[in-house]
């Protein structure tokens, strides 16, 4: 199952998101919530979530900084930003960091659910591609080893005498 966390400095928003989404139905486990950026980064390091739903403006480390620091840590996490601000600059910076979506408060259940389902499908497709790539690499390595083995058997055991070239 995919793993998600919610980050918002307003605790009731975290609880609202937790309650309005049918996590089991969309195949996501909610593994934690944080009310500030520092706690969020600790939670991200500990839980390694696939999805982070975060407010953009919070005291201390804001949502954009959380995204940047998560990317710097090498995590390939999907981010959904929730914000009460329509400012283009926030949305623009968020898109530069590769966020999946930018939702304005108040959050609509169907809108957030649809985004999470879309992310879930992308993650499932990515995992499937990665598994196929691993399988292809394993098959290639196995074939390479078999070919090498056959080559040396043929070379040393089935070799015909070589005529004198001179």
PDB file of C-alpha atoms in Angstrom:
ATOM      1  CA  UNK A   1       0.000   0.000   0.000  1.00  0.00           C
ATOM      2  CA  UNK A   2       1.050   3.557  -0.621  1.00  0.00           C
ATOM      3  CA  UNK A   3       1.932   5.749   2.332  1.00  0.00           C
ATOM      4  CA  UNK A   4       0.879   9.367   2.928  1.00  0.00           C
ATOM      5  CA  UNK A   5       1.297  12.139   5.476  1.00  0.00           C
ATOM      6  CA  UNK A   6      -0.568  15.391   6.015  1.00  0.00           C
ATOM      7  CA  UNK A   7       1.175  18.638   7.016  1.00  0.00           C
ATOM      8  CA  UNK A   8      -0.739  21.717   8.130  1.00  0.00           C
ATOM      9  CA  UNK A   9      -0.204  24.140  10.981  1.00  0.00           C
ATOM     10  CA  UNK A  10      -3.941  24.056  11.619  1.00  0.00           C
ATOM     11  CA  UNK A  11      -4.555  20.747  13.369  1.00  0.00           C
ATOM     12  CA  UNK A  12      -8.236  20.707  12.441  1.00  0.00           C
ATOM     13  CA  UNK A  13      -7.310  20.774   8.721  1.00  0.00           C
ATOM     14  CA  UNK A  14      -5.169  17.662   9.210  1.00  0.00           C
ATOM     15  CA  UNK A  15      -8.050  15.946  11.003  1.00  0.00           C
ATOM     16  CA  UNK A  16     -10.529  17.070   8.334  1.00  0.00           C
ATOM     17  CA  UNK A  17      -8.421  15.627   5.526  1.00  0.00           C
ATOM     18  CA  UNK A  18      -7.933  12.438   7.524  1.00  0.00           C
ATOM     19  CA  UNK A  19     -11.711  12.064   7.947  1.00  0.00           C
ATOM     20  CA  UNK A  20     -12.990  13.052   4.484  1.00  0.00           C
ATOM     21  CA  UNK A  21     -10.807  10.656   2.498  1.00  0.00           C
ATOM     22  CA  UNK A  22     -11.583   6.944   2.370  1.00  0.00           C
ATOM     23  CA  UNK A  23      -7.924   5.933   2.518  1.00  0.00           C
ATOM     24  CA  UNK A  24      -8.563   2.178   2.344  1.00  0.00           C
ATOM     25  CA  UNK A  25     -10.707   2.536  -0.764  1.00  0.00           C
ATOM     26  CA  UNK A  26      -7.942   4.294  -2.693  1.00  0.00           C
ATOM     27  CA  UNK A  27      -5.175   2.024  -1.394  1.00  0.00           C
ATOM     28  CA  UNK A  28      -3.321   4.553   0.724  1.00  0.00           C
ATOM     29  CA  UNK A  29      -2.287   4.316   4.369  1.00  0.00           C
ATOM     30  CA  UNK A  30      -2.124   7.552   6.322  1.00  0.00           C
ATOM     31  CA  UNK A  31       1.102   7.130   8.330  1.00  0.00           C
ATOM     32  CA  UNK A  32       1.274  10.467  10.100  1.00  0.00           C
ATOM     33  CA  UNK A  33       0.498  14.125  10.476  1.00  0.00           C
ATOM     34  CA  UNK A  34       2.660  17.117  11.292  1.00  0.00           C
ATOM     35  CA  UNK A  35       1.794  20.657  12.324  1.00  0.00           C
ATOM     36  CA  UNK A  36       5.035  22.355  11.308  1.00  0.00           C
ATOM     37  CA  UNK A  37       7.827  22.017   8.780  1.00  0.00           C
ATOM     38  CA  UNK A  38      10.470  20.639  11.142  1.00  0.00           C
ATOM     39  CA  UNK A  39       8.148  17.893  12.382  1.00  0.00           C
ATOM     40  CA  UNK A  40       7.167  17.190   8.784  1.00  0.00           C
ATOM     41  CA  UNK A  41      10.780  16.690   7.707  1.00  0.00           C
ATOM     42  CA  UNK A  42      11.409  14.323  10.631  1.00  0.00           C
ATOM     43  CA  UNK A  43       8.259  12.405   9.719  1.00  0.00           C
ATOM     44  CA  UNK A  44       9.266  12.250   6.048  1.00  0.00           C
ATOM     45  CA  UNK A  45      12.712  10.887   6.978  1.00  0.00           C
ATOM     46  CA  UNK A  46      11.183   8.311   9.301  1.00  0.00           C
ATOM     47  CA  UNK A  47       8.191   7.177   7.236  1.00  0.00           C
ATOM     48  CA  UNK A  48       9.428   7.763   3.663  1.00  0.00           C
ATOM     49  CA  UNK A  49       5.909   8.512   2.392  1.00  0.00           C
ATOM     50  CA  UNK A  50       4.903   8.202  -1.227  1.00  0.00           C
ATOM     51  CA  UNK A  51       2.588  11.210  -0.909  1.00  0.00           C
ATOM     52  CA  UNK A  52       2.725  14.380   1.184  1.00  0.00           C
ATOM     53  CA  UNK A  53      -0.285  16.677   1.394  1.00  0.00           C
ATOM     54  CA  UNK A  54       1.019  19.982   2.737  1.00  0.00           C
ATOM     55  CA  UNK A  55      -0.060  23.506   3.451  1.00  0.00           C
ATOM     56  CA  UNK A  56       2.144  26.048   1.731  1.00  0.00           C
ATOM     57  CA  UNK A  57       2.315  28.756   4.411  1.00  0.00           C
ATOM     58  CA  UNK A  58       3.321  27.694   7.890  1.00  0.00           C
ATOM     59  CA  UNK A  59       5.528  29.252  10.538  1.00  0.00           C
ATOM     60  CA  UNK A  60       9.199  28.299  10.288  1.00  0.00           C
ATOM     61  CA  UNK A  61       9.720  25.956   7.366  1.00  0.00           C
ATOM     62  CA  UNK A  62       6.927  26.396   4.818  1.00  0.00           C
ATOM     63  CA  UNK A  63       5.513  23.835   2.412  1.00  0.00           C
ATOM     64  CA  UNK A  64       7.790  24.856  -0.451  1.00  0.00           C
ATOM     65  CA  UNK A  65      10.866  24.434   1.735  1.00  0.00           C
ATOM     66  CA  UNK A  66       9.588  21.008   2.830  1.00  0.00           C
ATOM     67  CA  UNK A  67       9.367  20.022  -0.829  1.00  0.00           C
ATOM     68  CA  UNK A  68      12.846  21.355  -1.599  1.00  0.00           C
ATOM     69  CA  UNK A  69      14.434  19.628   1.407  1.00  0.00           C
ATOM     70  CA  UNK A  70      12.627  16.367   0.624  1.00  0.00           C
ATOM     71  CA  UNK A  71      13.925  16.493  -2.950  1.00  0.00           C
ATOM     72  CA  UNK A  72      17.424  17.258  -1.603  1.00  0.00           C
ATOM     73  CA  UNK A  73      17.179  14.117   0.560  1.00  0.00           C
ATOM     74  CA  UNK A  74      16.645  12.137  -2.644  1.00  0.00           C
ATOM     75  CA  UNK A  75      13.039  11.102  -1.996  1.00  0.00           C
ATOM     76  CA  UNK A  76      10.805  10.744  -5.024  1.00  0.00           C
ATOM     77  CA  UNK A  77       7.704  11.810  -3.110  1.00  0.00           C
ATOM     78  CA  UNK A  78       4.540  13.157  -4.718  1.00  0.00           C
ATOM     79  CA  UNK A  79       3.341  16.443  -3.216  1.00  0.00           C
ATOM     80  CA  UNK A  80      -0.113  17.976  -3.142  1.00  0.00           C
ATOM     81  CA  UNK A  81      -0.206  21.531  -1.871  1.00  0.00           C
ATOM     82  CA  UNK A  82      -3.234  22.889  -0.086  1.00  0.00           C
ATOM     83  CA  UNK A  83      -3.432  26.612   0.454  1.00  0.00           C
ATOM     84  CA  UNK A  84      -5.753  29.443   1.227  1.00  0.00           C
ATOM     85  CA  UNK A  85      -3.742  31.671  -1.086  1.00  0.00           C
ATOM     86  CA  UNK A  86      -4.355  32.117  -4.791  1.00  0.00           C
ATOM     87  CA  UNK A  87      -1.055  33.920  -5.358  1.00  0.00           C
ATOM     88  CA  UNK A  88       0.464  32.948  -8.662  1.00  0.00           C
ATOM     89  CA  UNK A  89       3.992  33.078  -7.215  1.00  0.00           C
ATOM     90  CA  UNK A  90       3.225  30.220  -4.797  1.00  0.00           C
ATOM     91  CA  UNK A  91       1.687  28.052  -7.480  1.00  0.00           C
ATOM     92  CA  UNK A  92       4.508  28.851  -9.884  1.00  0.00           C
ATOM     93  CA  UNK A  93       7.234  27.941  -7.364  1.00  0.00           C
ATOM     94  CA  UNK A  94       5.306  24.807  -6.412  1.00  0.00           C
ATOM     95  CA  UNK A  95       5.205  23.703 -10.035  1.00  0.00           C
ATOM     96  CA  UNK A  96       8.965  24.353 -10.345  1.00  0.00           C
ATOM     97  CA  UNK A  97       9.441  21.882  -7.480  1.00  0.00           C
ATOM     98  CA  UNK A  98       7.357  19.327  -9.350  1.00  0.00           C
ATOM     99  CA  UNK A  99       4.273  19.203  -7.150  1.00  0.00           C
ATOM    100  CA  UNK A 100       1.454  17.043  -8.393  1.00  0.00           C
ATOM    101  CA  UNK A 101      -1.317  19.533  -7.695  1.00  0.00           C
ATOM    102  CA  UNK A 102      -2.186  22.789  -5.946  1.00  0.00           C
ATOM    103  CA  UNK A 103      -5.563  22.923  -4.195  1.00  0.00           C
ATOM    104  CA  UNK A 104      -7.208  25.951  -2.695  1.00  0.00           C
ATOM    105  CA  UNK A 105      -8.957  25.783   0.653  1.00  0.00           C
ATOM    106  CA  UNK A 106     -11.688  24.881   1.364  1.00  0.00           C
ATOM    107  CA  UNK A 107     -10.723  21.420   0.174  1.00  0.00           C
ATOM    108  CA  UNK A 108     -13.304  19.459  -1.768  1.00  0.00           C
ATOM    109  CA  UNK A 109     -13.459  15.742  -0.990  1.00  0.00           C
ATOM    110  CA  UNK A 110     -13.948  14.647  -4.610  1.00  0.00           C
ATOM    111  CA  UNK A 111     -11.172  16.883  -5.897  1.00  0.00           C
ATOM    112  CA  UNK A 112      -8.614  15.612  -3.366  1.00  0.00           C
ATOM    113  CA  UNK A 113      -9.763  12.009  -3.793  1.00  0.00           C
ATOM    114  CA  UNK A 114      -9.379  12.252  -7.575  1.00  0.00           C
ATOM    115  CA  UNK A 115      -5.870  13.666  -7.206  1.00  0.00           C
ATOM    116  CA  UNK A 116      -4.874  10.906  -4.777  1.00  0.00           C
ATOM    117  CA  UNK A 117      -6.276   8.242  -7.116  1.00  0.00           C
ATOM    118  CA  UNK A 118      -4.309   9.773 -10.013  1.00  0.00           C
ATOM    119  CA  UNK A 119      -1.120   9.759  -7.928  1.00  0.00           C
ATOM    120  CA  UNK A 120      -1.793   6.190  -6.815  1.00  0.00           C
ATOM    121  CA  UNK A 121      -2.071   5.105 -10.452  1.00  0.00           C
ATOM    122  CA  UNK A 122       1.160   6.925 -11.358  1.00  0.00           C
ATOM    123  CA  UNK A 123       2.985   5.301  -8.457  1.00  0.00           C
ATOM    124  CA  UNK A 124       1.611   1.869  -9.329  1.00  0.00           C
ATOM    125  CA  UNK A 125       2.649   2.335 -12.963  1.00  0.00           C
ATOM    126  CA  UNK A 126       6.115   3.521 -11.898  1.00  0.00           C
ATOM    127  CA  UNK A 127       6.549   0.529  -9.573  1.00  0.00           C
ATOM    128  CA  UNK A 128       5.426  -1.803 -12.358  1.00  0.00           C
ATOM    129  CA  UNK A 129       7.970  -0.249 -14.769  1.00  0.00           C
ATOM    130  CA  UNK A 130      10.722  -0.500 -12.149  1.00  0.00           C
ATOM    131  CA  UNK A 131       9.873  -4.167 -11.511  1.00  0.00           C
ATOM    132  CA  UNK A 132       9.875  -4.876 -15.251  1.00  0.00           C
ATOM    133  CA  UNK A 133      13.242  -3.136 -15.585  1.00  0.00           C
ATOM    134  CA  UNK A 134      14.683  -5.214 -12.731  1.00  0.00           C
ATOM    135  CA  UNK A 135      13.332  -8.378 -14.338  1.00  0.00           C
ATOM    136  CA  UNK A 136      14.823  -7.429 -17.720  1.00  0.00           C
ATOM    137  CA  UNK A 137      18.210  -6.726 -16.126  1.00  0.00           C
ATOM    138  CA  UNK A 138      18.091 -10.073 -14.322  1.00  0.00           C
ATOM    139  CA  UNK A 139      17.100 -11.875 -17.528  1.00  0.00           C
ATOM    140  CA  UNK A 140      19.883 -10.129 -19.418  1.00  0.00           C
ATOM    141  CA  UNK A 141      22.472 -11.036 -16.780  1.00  0.00           C
ATOM    142  CA  UNK A 142      21.276 -14.659 -16.798  1.00  0.00           C
ATOM    143  CA  UNK A 143      21.400 -14.805 -20.614  1.00  0.00           C
ATOM    144  CA  UNK A 144      24.842 -13.217 -20.633  1.00  0.00           C
ATOM    145  CA  UNK A 145      26.159 -15.803 -18.182  1.00  0.00           C
ATOM    146  CA  UNK A 146      24.638 -18.678 -20.185  1.00  0.00           C
ATOM    147  CA  UNK A 147      26.125 -17.360 -23.421  1.00  0.00           C
ATOM    148  CA  UNK A 148      29.544 -16.986 -21.807  1.00  0.00           C
ATOM    149  CA  UNK A 149      29.323 -20.519 -20.436  1.00  0.00           C
ATOM    150  CA  UNK A 150      28.287 -21.929 -23.832  1.00  0.00           C
ATOM    151  CA  UNK A 151      31.041 -19.984 -25.581  1.00  0.00           C
ATOM    152  CA  UNK A 152      33.765 -21.374 -23.333  1.00  0.00           C
ATOM    153  CA  UNK A 153      32.391 -24.912 -23.514  1.00  0.00           C
ATOM    154  CA  UNK A 154      32.390 -24.688 -27.278  1.00  0.00           C
ATOM    155  CA  UNK A 155      35.839 -23.102 -27.323  1.00  0.00           C
ATOM    156  CA  UNK A 156      37.529 -25.623 -25.034  1.00  0.00           C
ATOM    157  CA  UNK A 157      35.594 -28.835 -25.510  1.00  0.00           C
ATOM    158  CA  UNK A 158      34.216 -28.790 -29.030  1.00  0.00           C
ATOM    159  CA  UNK A 159      37.099 -27.086 -30.781  1.00  0.00           C
ATOM    160  CA  UNK A 160      38.290 -28.667 -33.978  1.00  0.00           C
ATOM    161  CA  UNK A 161      42.009 -28.795 -34.650  1.00  0.00           C
ATOM    162  CA  UNK A 162      43.148 -25.677 -36.393  1.00  0.00           C
ATOM    163  CA  UNK A 163      45.008 -26.183 -39.671  1.00  0.00           C
ATOM    164  CA  UNK A 164      48.440 -24.746 -39.901  1.00  0.00           C
ATOM    165  CA  UNK A 165      47.999 -21.332 -41.416  1.00  0.00           C
ATOM    166  CA  UNK A 166      51.536 -21.211 -42.763  1.00  0.00           C
TER     167      UNK A 166
END
